[in-house]
Amino acid sequence: MRVDQIIYNAGQLVTCASQAGPKKVLKKGPKKGVEMGESGIVENGAVAIKDGLIVAAGPSQDVMRDHEAGNTIDAKGNVVMPGFVECHTHLVYGGHRLNEFELRIRGASYLEIMEAGGGIVSTMRHTREASVAELMAGAGKRLGQMLALGVTTCEVKTGYGLDTETELKMLHVIEELDRTHPVNVIPTFLAAHAFPPEYKEKPDDYVSLVCKEMIPLAAKWYAASHFAEKGTPFFIDVFCEKNAFTLEQSERVLEAGKSYGMKIKAHVDEFTNLGGARFAIENAATSIDHLDAISDEEIALLASSETIGVVTPTVNFNLGNTEFADARKMIDAGCAIALSTDFNPGSAPCPSLPGAMAIACRYQKLSPAEALNAATINAAFAVGLGNKIGSIEAGKQADLLILDISDYRQLAYEFGGNPIDQVIKTGQSVYQASV
Ligand code: NIG
Ligand code: FE
C-alpha cells in the first residue's frame, strides 16, 4: 500500500494502546487499574501515515514490507510515542502572579491569598484589561512551549473574565488559538471559577448570571464556532471549593451547562471535599480534576464509572506541599487516571507534562508506564477524544513524538530537561529541536 510517510527504526514504539483480555484484543476505552501499567511497546517499530492518519503500526519489517512511502523518517533507535494530551489548563490570562509566589515563600497559603482578594481575582483584573491581541500573544507563547514539550492537543479553560463580556472574549481567544496554532485546542467554559468582586456579597446572583446569561451565550458561541464544525467537544467546568463554589452552586452550574449540551468537567477536592466528585460522577462527568481530598467511597464510585480522574501534582509541587492526591490508591482501586500540568499563573505555572510525570512517579508512586498512559491515552479520554488521539493505533490521528532517548522511562527519570526531538501533528512535522 502506498502511504505518505513511514517513521521506522523506532527502538521503542510506545503505542499506549490498550491490550485487554486473554486474547490481547485492542480495547476501546481508557486504561483502568492494572492496564495503566502496560505501555504497549513494539521493539524496532514503525508507523505508516496517510492523509494525516495512522494506517499501520507494528514491527518495522512488517510495516516496511506492506507499505511504501516517498517520505521516510529514521527514528535512529529512539522512542516514538503518541503526542501528549494536556487535559486541563488555564492558558489564557493577562499579567502574572509573581508577587503571590513570593508571599507563599514567606508562608501565606493559596486559599489565604484567594480570600484576601488575590489569586484568581487578581488575574481576572489583568485579563479584563487585556486586548485580544495581548491574550493571544501570551497564550500562543505558552502553547508554543507546550508544543516543544510534546503536547499535540490541549484543553483550555475560560475563567479569568468572570463577566459576560470577558468570558466571551476568552472563548474567542481559545478559538483563535486553535485556528492559528498547530496544537489542537479543546474549549472549556469556567465562568464559575471564582466570584468577581462585584458579586462578593451576592454570590447566588453570580451563579444565576452564569446559568441564565453566560452559559446560553457560550452555547450559542460554540454552535457557530469551528469547534462544533470539527466535532470538538465543549465542556462546562466549576471550581467546587471552600471560598469558591459550594456543592449546591456547583450543581446549578453543571446542570445548566449539561442542559445546553456541554459535557461535564469539575475541579473537585483540590483542598476541601465538598461532595462534588459524587455529583459529577453521577452526572456522567467526562473528568473530575485534582482529587487531593477525595474519599475512599468516591474512589470506589470513580472506579466503577466512565469518568476519568485527573491528578495535577504540579500544583502541590508549586504550592510547596508535601502531600499529593493518592493516585496510587486510585489506580489500585481500578480507576482510570489522567495526568495534567493544570498550567495556570497561580497554582501551577508549568508547561511540562514530562515534568508532571517526573513528580507523579516520585511523589504519587506511579510507574513511568502509568504516568505515560495518564498523559496520553487516558488524557485523551479526559477530553472526550479517546477514540481519535492518545495512542498509536491504525485509524487514529497521526500525532506522534520522536524523542531523543532510547528508553521511554527516561521521560520521567530525568527531570527539568526536554527529550522531545520532533513533533508530528496529523502527519506533518510541526516542531524540530534545534541541532
Ligand atoms: O486548577 N483551582 C482552580 N483553578 C486553578 C487555579 C487557577 C489560579 O490560581 O489562577 C487550579 O488550580
Ligand atoms: Fe484548574
Short mmCIF file of C-alpha atoms and ligand atoms in Angstrom, two decimals:
data_model
loop_
_atom_site.label_atom_id
_atom_site.label_comp_id
_atom_site.label_asym_id
_atom_site.label_seq_id
_atom_site.Cartn_x
_atom_site.Cartn_y
_atom_site.Cartn_z
CA MET A 1 0.00 0.00 0.00
CA ARG A 2 1.23 3.47 -0.91
CA VAL A 3 1.29 5.88 2.06
CA ASP A 4 2.53 9.43 2.62
CA GLN A 5 5.13 8.72 5.25
CA ILE A 6 6.77 5.96 7.25
CA ILE A 7 8.61 6.50 10.53
CA TYR A 8 10.86 3.49 11.02
CA ASN A 9 13.65 2.22 13.25
CA ALA A 10 11.92 3.20 16.49
CA GLY A 11 13.94 1.36 19.17
CA GLN A 12 10.76 1.51 21.25
CA LEU A 13 7.47 2.24 19.53
CA VAL A 14 5.45 3.05 22.64
CA THR A 15 1.88 2.74 21.40
CA CYS A 16 -0.05 3.31 24.68
CA ALA A 17 -2.73 1.17 23.02
CA SER A 18 -4.85 -0.91 25.36
CA GLN A 19 -4.40 -4.64 25.12
CA ALA A 20 -7.08 -6.23 27.23
CA GLY A 21 -8.35 -9.72 27.88
CA PRO A 22 -6.75 -13.13 27.30
CA LYS A 23 -6.53 -12.66 23.52
CA LYS A 24 -4.95 -9.20 23.96
CA VAL A 25 -7.58 -7.56 21.80
CA LEU A 26 -7.45 -3.81 21.44
CA LYS A 27 -9.80 -2.21 23.90
CA LYS A 28 -11.68 0.95 23.07
CA GLY A 29 -11.67 2.74 26.37
CA PRO A 30 -9.39 4.39 28.87
CA LYS A 31 -6.87 2.26 30.72
CA LYS A 32 -8.06 1.34 34.19
CA GLY A 33 -6.20 -0.10 37.16
CA VAL A 34 -3.52 -2.62 36.16
CA GLU A 35 -3.95 -1.80 32.44
CA MET A 36 -2.30 1.53 33.21
CA GLY A 37 0.97 -0.34 33.74
CA GLU A 38 1.03 -1.54 30.11
CA SER A 39 2.71 0.88 27.73
CA GLY A 40 2.28 -1.30 24.60
CA ILE A 41 5.88 -1.33 23.40
CA VAL A 42 6.88 -2.68 19.98
CA GLU A 43 10.64 -3.07 19.68
CA ASN A 44 12.12 -1.88 16.40
CA GLY A 45 8.77 -0.49 15.36
CA ALA A 46 7.43 1.62 12.53
CA VAL A 47 4.35 3.72 11.78
CA ALA A 48 2.78 4.30 8.35
CA ILE A 49 0.84 7.52 7.84
CA LYS A 50 -1.62 8.51 5.11
CA ASP A 51 -3.82 11.62 4.94
CA GLY A 52 -2.84 12.59 8.48
CA LEU A 53 -3.96 9.28 9.96
CA ILE A 54 -2.06 6.25 11.20
CA VAL A 55 -2.69 3.36 8.80
CA ALA A 56 -0.35 0.81 10.38
CA ALA A 57 1.86 0.48 13.45
CA GLY A 58 3.96 -2.53 14.39
CA PRO A 59 7.32 -4.22 13.83
CA SER A 60 9.39 -2.29 11.25
CA GLN A 61 9.81 -5.29 8.96
CA ASP A 62 6.02 -5.82 8.68
CA VAL A 63 5.18 -2.16 8.16
CA MET A 64 8.03 -1.71 5.61
CA ARG A 65 7.01 -4.89 3.76
CA ASP A 66 3.37 -3.87 3.41
CA HIS A 67 3.78 -0.13 2.75
CA GLU A 68 5.85 2.17 0.61
CA ALA A 69 6.26 5.91 1.03
CA GLY A 70 8.11 8.73 -0.70
CA ASN A 71 8.92 10.25 2.64
CA THR A 72 10.58 8.20 5.37
CA ILE A 73 11.93 9.26 8.76
CA ASP A 74 14.62 7.25 10.51
CA ALA A 75 13.93 7.36 14.28
CA LYS A 76 17.51 6.15 14.81
CA GLY A 77 16.65 3.62 17.50
CA ASN A 78 14.91 6.21 19.66
CA VAL A 79 11.48 6.27 21.28
CA VAL A 80 8.42 7.08 19.16
CA MET A 81 5.24 7.72 21.15
CA PRO A 82 1.84 9.39 20.85
CA GLY A 83 1.71 13.19 21.25
CA PHE A 84 0.94 14.25 24.79
CA VAL A 85 -2.64 15.28 25.51
CA GLU A 86 -2.82 18.08 28.08
CA CYS A 87 -6.32 17.74 29.53
CA HIS A 88 -6.57 20.69 31.96
CA THR A 89 -5.14 24.19 31.51
CA HIS A 90 -5.87 27.84 32.19
CA LEU A 91 -3.55 29.12 29.44
CA VAL A 92 -5.34 32.34 28.52
CA TYR A 93 -4.71 35.13 31.01
CA GLY A 94 -3.30 38.60 31.48
CA GLY A 95 -0.49 39.57 33.85
CA HIS A 96 1.31 37.22 36.20
CA ARG A 97 1.32 36.31 39.90
CA LEU A 98 4.99 36.72 40.81
CA ASN A 99 4.09 38.70 43.93
CA GLU A 100 1.99 35.78 45.23
CA PHE A 101 4.89 33.42 44.58
CA GLU A 102 6.93 35.49 47.00
CA LEU A 103 4.06 35.73 49.50
CA ARG A 104 3.78 31.94 49.52
CA ILE A 105 7.51 31.56 50.04
CA ARG A 106 7.04 33.74 53.12
CA GLY A 107 4.28 31.47 54.42
CA ALA A 108 0.91 32.62 53.02
CA SER A 109 -1.30 29.82 51.68
CA TYR A 110 -3.06 29.69 48.30
CA LEU A 111 -6.51 29.85 49.96
CA GLU A 112 -5.49 32.73 52.25
CA ILE A 113 -4.25 34.75 49.26
CA MET A 114 -7.52 33.98 47.46
CA GLU A 115 -9.58 35.05 50.48
CA ALA A 116 -7.66 38.35 50.68
CA GLY A 117 -8.71 39.24 47.12
CA GLY A 118 -5.64 37.92 45.30
CA GLY A 119 -5.41 34.72 43.34
CA ILE A 120 -7.87 34.12 40.50
CA VAL A 121 -9.48 37.56 41.00
CA SER A 122 -6.13 39.29 40.59
CA THR A 123 -5.64 37.54 37.24
CA MET A 124 -9.23 38.48 36.38
CA ARG A 125 -8.34 42.20 36.63
CA HIS A 126 -5.44 41.83 34.19
CA THR A 127 -7.47 39.63 31.86
CA ARG A 128 -10.35 42.10 31.71
CA GLU A 129 -7.90 44.87 30.80
CA ALA A 130 -6.02 42.86 28.17
CA SER A 131 -6.83 43.10 24.46
CA VAL A 132 -7.49 40.01 22.36
CA ALA A 133 -4.08 40.53 20.72
CA GLU A 134 -2.34 40.61 24.11
CA LEU A 135 -4.14 37.50 25.33
CA MET A 136 -3.32 35.73 22.06
CA ALA A 137 0.35 36.66 22.32
CA GLY A 138 0.66 35.33 25.89
CA ALA A 139 -1.34 32.14 25.36
CA GLY A 140 0.28 31.49 21.97
CA LYS A 141 3.72 31.67 23.53
CA ARG A 142 2.72 29.26 26.29
CA LEU A 143 1.14 26.88 23.79
CA GLY A 144 4.39 27.02 21.79
CA GLN A 145 6.35 26.00 24.89
CA MET A 146 3.97 23.10 25.40
CA LEU A 147 4.30 22.01 21.77
CA ALA A 148 8.08 21.94 22.19
CA LEU A 149 7.48 19.71 25.21
CA GLY A 150 5.40 17.30 23.13
CA VAL A 151 1.80 18.44 23.56
CA THR A 152 -0.29 17.96 20.42
CA THR A 153 -3.76 18.51 21.96
CA CYS A 154 -4.54 20.93 24.78
CA GLU A 155 -7.70 21.69 26.71
CA VAL A 156 -8.01 25.41 27.58
CA LYS A 157 -10.46 26.95 30.05
CA THR A 158 -12.03 30.38 30.37
CA GLY A 159 -12.46 31.62 33.93
CA TYR A 160 -10.42 34.80 34.28
CA GLY A 161 -13.13 37.06 32.89
CA LEU A 162 -15.90 36.45 35.42
CA ASP A 163 -18.18 38.78 33.48
CA THR A 164 -20.08 38.01 30.31
CA GLU A 165 -18.00 40.20 28.03
CA THR A 166 -14.61 38.92 29.15
CA GLU A 167 -15.66 35.26 29.33
CA LEU A 168 -16.81 35.55 25.70
CA LYS A 169 -13.54 37.32 24.84
CA MET A 170 -11.68 34.35 26.29
CA LEU A 171 -13.76 31.91 24.21
CA HIS A 172 -12.88 33.96 21.14
CA VAL A 173 -9.17 33.76 22.03
CA ILE A 174 -9.44 30.00 22.55
CA GLU A 175 -10.98 29.59 19.10
CA GLU A 176 -8.32 31.80 17.50
CA LEU A 177 -5.59 29.77 19.21
CA ASP A 178 -6.99 26.60 17.70
CA ARG A 179 -7.19 28.22 14.26
CA THR A 180 -3.67 29.61 14.29
CA HIS A 181 -1.62 27.10 16.26
CA PRO A 182 -0.54 23.57 15.31
CA VAL A 183 -1.72 22.26 18.69
CA ASN A 184 -5.42 21.25 18.70
CA VAL A 185 -7.33 23.12 21.37
CA ILE A 186 -10.40 21.91 23.31
CA PRO A 187 -12.59 24.63 24.85
CA THR A 188 -13.99 24.60 28.39
CA PHE A 189 -16.30 27.20 29.93
CA LEU A 190 -15.28 28.00 33.51
CA ALA A 191 -17.08 31.24 34.35
CA ALA A 192 -17.72 29.57 37.74
CA HIS A 193 -14.03 29.77 38.67
CA ALA A 194 -14.33 32.45 41.39
CA PHE A 195 -16.75 35.19 42.43
CA PRO A 196 -15.88 38.57 40.90
CA PRO A 197 -15.66 41.43 43.46
CA GLU A 198 -18.92 43.00 42.24
CA TYR A 199 -20.80 39.84 43.32
CA LYS A 200 -18.85 39.08 46.50
CA GLU A 201 -21.85 39.92 48.70
CA LYS A 202 -24.40 38.20 46.44
CA PRO A 203 -22.76 35.00 45.20
CA ASP A 204 -26.02 33.30 44.25
CA ASP A 205 -26.76 36.16 41.88
CA TYR A 206 -23.45 35.47 40.15
CA VAL A 207 -24.41 31.81 39.81
CA SER A 208 -27.69 32.96 38.24
CA LEU A 209 -25.79 35.20 35.85
CA VAL A 210 -23.57 32.25 34.86
CA CYS A 211 -26.51 29.88 34.41
CA LYS A 212 -29.05 32.21 32.81
CA GLU A 213 -26.92 34.55 30.73
CA MET A 214 -23.37 33.30 30.22
CA ILE A 215 -24.00 29.59 29.57
CA PRO A 216 -26.71 30.24 26.94
CA LEU A 217 -24.38 32.73 25.19
CA ALA A 218 -21.44 30.33 25.41
CA ALA A 219 -23.59 27.57 23.91
CA LYS A 220 -24.56 29.92 21.08
CA TRP A 221 -20.90 30.83 20.54
CA TYR A 222 -19.97 27.13 20.37
CA ALA A 223 -22.73 26.28 17.89
CA ALA A 224 -21.35 28.91 15.49
CA SER A 225 -17.69 28.12 16.18
CA HIS A 226 -15.42 25.93 14.14
CA PHE A 227 -15.17 23.59 17.15
CA ALA A 228 -18.76 22.46 16.54
CA GLU A 229 -17.95 22.11 12.84
CA LYS A 230 -14.94 19.89 13.63
CA GLY A 231 -16.78 17.81 16.25
CA THR A 232 -14.55 19.06 19.08
CA PRO A 233 -16.47 18.77 22.37
CA PHE A 234 -17.28 21.77 24.58
CA PHE A 235 -17.10 21.42 28.36
CA ILE A 236 -18.64 23.13 31.36
CA ASP A 237 -16.48 23.27 34.47
CA VAL A 238 -16.74 24.66 38.02
CA PHE A 239 -14.36 25.22 40.93
CA CYS A 240 -16.18 23.38 43.76
CA GLU A 241 -14.18 24.53 46.78
CA LYS A 242 -14.28 26.45 50.04
CA ASN A 243 -14.33 30.20 49.24
CA ALA A 244 -15.25 29.30 45.66
CA PHE A 245 -18.48 27.45 44.67
CA THR A 246 -20.50 25.40 47.17
CA LEU A 247 -21.80 21.99 46.15
CA GLU A 248 -25.26 23.41 45.54
CA GLN A 249 -23.91 26.27 43.41
CA SER A 250 -21.69 23.83 41.52
CA GLU A 251 -24.67 21.59 40.82
CA ARG A 252 -26.61 24.53 39.40
CA VAL A 253 -23.74 25.43 37.07
CA LEU A 254 -23.06 21.89 35.87
CA GLU A 255 -26.77 21.17 35.35
CA ALA A 256 -27.19 24.39 33.36
CA GLY A 257 -24.22 23.52 31.16
CA LYS A 258 -25.49 19.99 30.67
CA SER A 259 -28.91 21.27 29.65
CA TYR A 260 -27.17 23.21 26.84
CA GLY A 261 -25.37 20.09 25.62
CA MET A 262 -21.98 20.74 27.24
CA LYS A 263 -20.01 17.85 28.64
CA ILE A 264 -19.04 17.97 32.30
CA LYS A 265 -15.69 18.56 33.96
CA ALA A 266 -15.27 19.68 37.55
CA HIS A 267 -12.50 20.95 39.82
CA VAL A 268 -13.20 18.95 42.98
CA ASP A 269 -11.36 18.08 46.18
CA GLU A 270 -8.35 20.33 45.46
CA PHE A 271 -8.21 21.37 49.11
CA THR A 272 -11.61 20.52 50.59
CA ASN A 273 -14.07 17.69 49.99
CA LEU A 274 -17.47 19.32 49.41
CA GLY A 275 -19.05 16.27 47.75
CA GLY A 276 -18.55 17.48 44.17
CA ALA A 277 -16.92 14.26 42.99
CA ARG A 278 -20.02 12.15 43.65
CA PHE A 279 -22.34 14.64 41.98
CA ALA A 280 -20.10 14.93 38.92
CA ILE A 281 -19.65 11.17 38.53
CA GLU A 282 -23.39 10.56 38.91
CA ASN A 283 -23.93 13.11 36.15
CA ALA A 284 -21.60 11.25 33.79
CA ALA A 285 -18.77 13.80 34.00
CA THR A 286 -16.04 13.23 31.43
CA SER A 287 -13.47 14.06 34.10
CA ILE A 288 -13.12 15.15 37.71
CA ASP A 289 -9.91 17.01 38.42
CA HIS A 290 -7.50 17.43 41.36
CA LEU A 291 -8.83 14.75 43.80
CA ASP A 292 -6.46 15.54 46.69
CA ALA A 293 -9.26 15.25 49.25
CA ILE A 294 -11.38 12.55 47.57
CA SER A 295 -12.86 9.90 49.92
CA ASP A 296 -12.49 6.12 49.65
CA GLU A 297 -16.20 5.79 48.77
CA GLU A 298 -15.82 8.31 45.97
CA ILE A 299 -12.72 6.46 44.71
CA ALA A 300 -14.80 3.27 44.52
CA LEU A 301 -17.53 5.14 42.66
CA LEU A 302 -14.96 6.61 40.26
CA ALA A 303 -13.51 3.15 39.60
CA SER A 304 -16.94 1.81 38.66
CA SER A 305 -17.70 4.75 36.35
CA GLU A 306 -16.68 6.01 32.91
CA THR A 307 -15.32 9.23 34.41
CA ILE A 308 -11.58 9.91 34.28
CA GLY A 309 -9.84 11.11 37.45
CA VAL A 310 -7.31 13.83 36.59
CA VAL A 311 -4.45 14.49 39.01
CA THR A 312 -2.31 17.62 38.90
CA PRO A 313 0.76 17.07 41.09
CA THR A 314 2.44 20.18 39.65
CA VAL A 315 0.00 22.19 41.80
CA ASN A 316 1.14 20.52 45.04
CA PHE A 317 4.77 20.89 43.98
CA ASN A 318 4.30 24.55 43.10
CA LEU A 319 2.46 25.29 46.34
CA GLY A 320 5.30 23.66 48.27
CA ASN A 321 3.03 20.90 49.62
CA THR A 322 4.42 17.56 50.62
CA GLU A 323 1.02 15.82 50.33
CA PHE A 324 -0.26 14.71 46.94
CA ALA A 325 -3.51 13.22 45.60
CA ASP A 326 -3.30 9.49 46.26
CA ALA A 327 -3.20 8.42 42.62
CA ARG A 328 -1.55 5.12 43.62
CA LYS A 329 -4.59 4.20 45.70
CA MET A 330 -6.93 5.26 42.89
CA ILE A 331 -5.16 3.13 40.27
CA ASP A 332 -5.04 0.17 42.65
CA ALA A 333 -8.78 0.61 43.18
CA GLY A 334 -9.30 0.30 39.40
CA CYS A 335 -9.74 3.97 38.41
CA ALA A 336 -8.72 5.46 35.06
CA ILE A 337 -6.30 8.25 35.99
CA ALA A 338 -5.03 11.04 33.75
CA LEU A 339 -2.22 13.47 34.46
CA SER A 340 -2.12 17.19 33.78
CA THR A 341 0.06 20.20 34.50
CA ASP A 342 -3.00 22.42 35.18
CA PHE A 343 -0.88 25.19 33.58
CA ASN A 344 -2.10 28.46 35.16
CA PRO A 345 -0.48 31.62 36.57
CA GLY A 346 -1.29 30.86 40.21
CA SER A 347 -1.26 27.27 41.36
CA ALA A 348 0.87 25.78 38.55
CA PRO A 349 2.85 27.96 36.13
CA CYS A 350 4.25 24.86 34.44
CA PRO A 351 4.12 23.88 30.74
CA SER A 352 5.84 20.50 31.12
CA LEU A 353 3.99 17.18 31.08
CA PRO A 354 7.33 15.31 31.33
CA GLY A 355 7.87 17.42 34.46
CA ALA A 356 4.44 16.37 35.78
CA MET A 357 5.35 12.73 35.05
CA ALA A 358 8.58 13.12 37.00
CA ILE A 359 6.65 14.42 40.03
CA ALA A 360 3.87 11.81 39.72
CA CYS A 361 6.42 8.97 39.71
CA ARG A 362 8.31 10.26 42.72
CA TYR A 363 5.50 11.51 44.96
CA GLN A 364 2.42 9.63 43.78
CA LYS A 365 4.33 6.39 43.16
CA LEU A 366 3.18 5.91 39.59
CA SER A 367 5.39 3.77 37.40
CA PRO A 368 6.75 5.53 34.28
CA ALA A 369 4.30 3.47 32.18
CA GLU A 370 1.35 4.55 34.33
CA ALA A 371 2.42 8.19 34.14
CA LEU A 372 2.81 7.94 30.36
CA ASN A 373 -0.62 6.36 29.82
CA ALA A 374 -2.05 9.01 32.15
CA ALA A 375 -0.64 11.79 29.93
CA THR A 376 -1.63 10.23 26.59
CA ILE A 377 -4.48 7.74 26.17
CA ASN A 378 -6.28 8.49 29.44
CA ALA A 379 -5.83 12.23 28.98
CA ALA A 380 -7.39 11.82 25.53
CA PHE A 381 -10.45 10.23 27.15
CA ALA A 382 -10.45 13.08 29.69
CA VAL A 383 -11.13 15.50 26.81
CA GLY A 384 -13.67 13.21 25.16
CA LEU A 385 -11.37 12.31 22.25
CA GLY A 386 -10.09 8.89 23.30
CA ASN A 387 -11.22 7.32 20.06
CA LYS A 388 -9.26 9.79 17.90
CA ILE A 389 -6.00 10.56 19.69
CA GLY A 390 -3.79 9.48 22.61
CA SER A 391 -2.35 6.21 21.25
CA ILE A 392 -0.57 4.85 18.19
CA GLU A 393 -3.19 2.65 16.54
CA ALA A 394 -4.44 2.32 12.98
CA GLY A 395 -7.26 4.80 12.37
CA LYS A 396 -6.09 7.36 14.90
CA GLN A 397 -4.77 10.84 14.10
CA ALA A 398 -1.04 10.76 13.33
CA ASP A 399 0.04 12.87 16.34
CA LEU A 400 3.45 11.48 17.21
CA LEU A 401 6.64 12.35 19.03
CA ILE A 402 10.16 11.24 18.19
CA LEU A 403 12.22 11.53 21.35
CA ASP A 404 15.92 11.92 21.87
CA ILE A 405 16.01 8.93 24.24
CA SER A 406 16.01 5.20 23.63
CA ASP A 407 14.00 4.11 26.71
CA TYR A 408 10.65 5.80 27.43
CA ARG A 409 11.28 5.62 31.19
CA GLN A 410 13.86 8.39 30.78
CA LEU A 411 10.90 10.74 30.26
CA ALA A 412 10.19 10.53 33.99
CA TYR A 413 13.64 9.53 35.25
CA GLU A 414 15.28 12.72 34.05
CA PHE A 415 13.64 16.00 35.01
CA GLY A 416 13.96 19.64 34.12
CA GLY A 417 15.07 18.97 30.55
CA ASN A 418 13.30 18.30 27.28
CA PRO A 419 13.75 14.97 25.48
CA ILE A 420 11.49 15.86 22.51
CA ASP A 421 13.29 15.81 19.18
CA GLN A 422 10.39 16.08 16.75
CA VAL A 423 6.64 16.63 16.94
CA ILE A 424 4.41 15.35 14.16
CA LYS A 425 0.85 16.62 14.06
CA THR A 426 -1.68 14.96 11.74
CA GLY A 427 1.25 13.65 9.74
CA GLN A 428 3.07 16.99 9.43
CA SER A 429 6.31 17.91 11.19
CA VAL A 430 5.43 20.93 13.36
CA TYR A 431 8.41 21.11 15.69
CA GLN A 432 12.02 20.06 15.43
CA ALA A 433 14.50 20.62 18.26
CA SER A 434 17.35 22.78 17.02
CA VAL A 435 20.52 20.80 16.48
O1 NIG B 1 -6.83 24.35 38.90
N1 NIG B 1 -8.38 25.65 41.25
C1 NIG B 1 -8.77 26.48 40.48
N2 NIG B 1 -8.16 26.80 39.36
C2 NIG B 1 -6.79 26.64 39.15
C3 NIG B 1 -6.00 27.74 39.74
C4 NIG B 1 -6.18 28.97 38.98
C5 NIG B 1 -5.40 30.13 39.53
O2 NIG B 1 -4.87 30.10 40.65
O3 NIG B 1 -5.33 31.11 38.77
C6 NIG B 1 -6.36 25.26 39.56
O4 NIG B 1 -5.57 25.08 40.49
FE FE B 2 -7.51 24.11 37.15
#
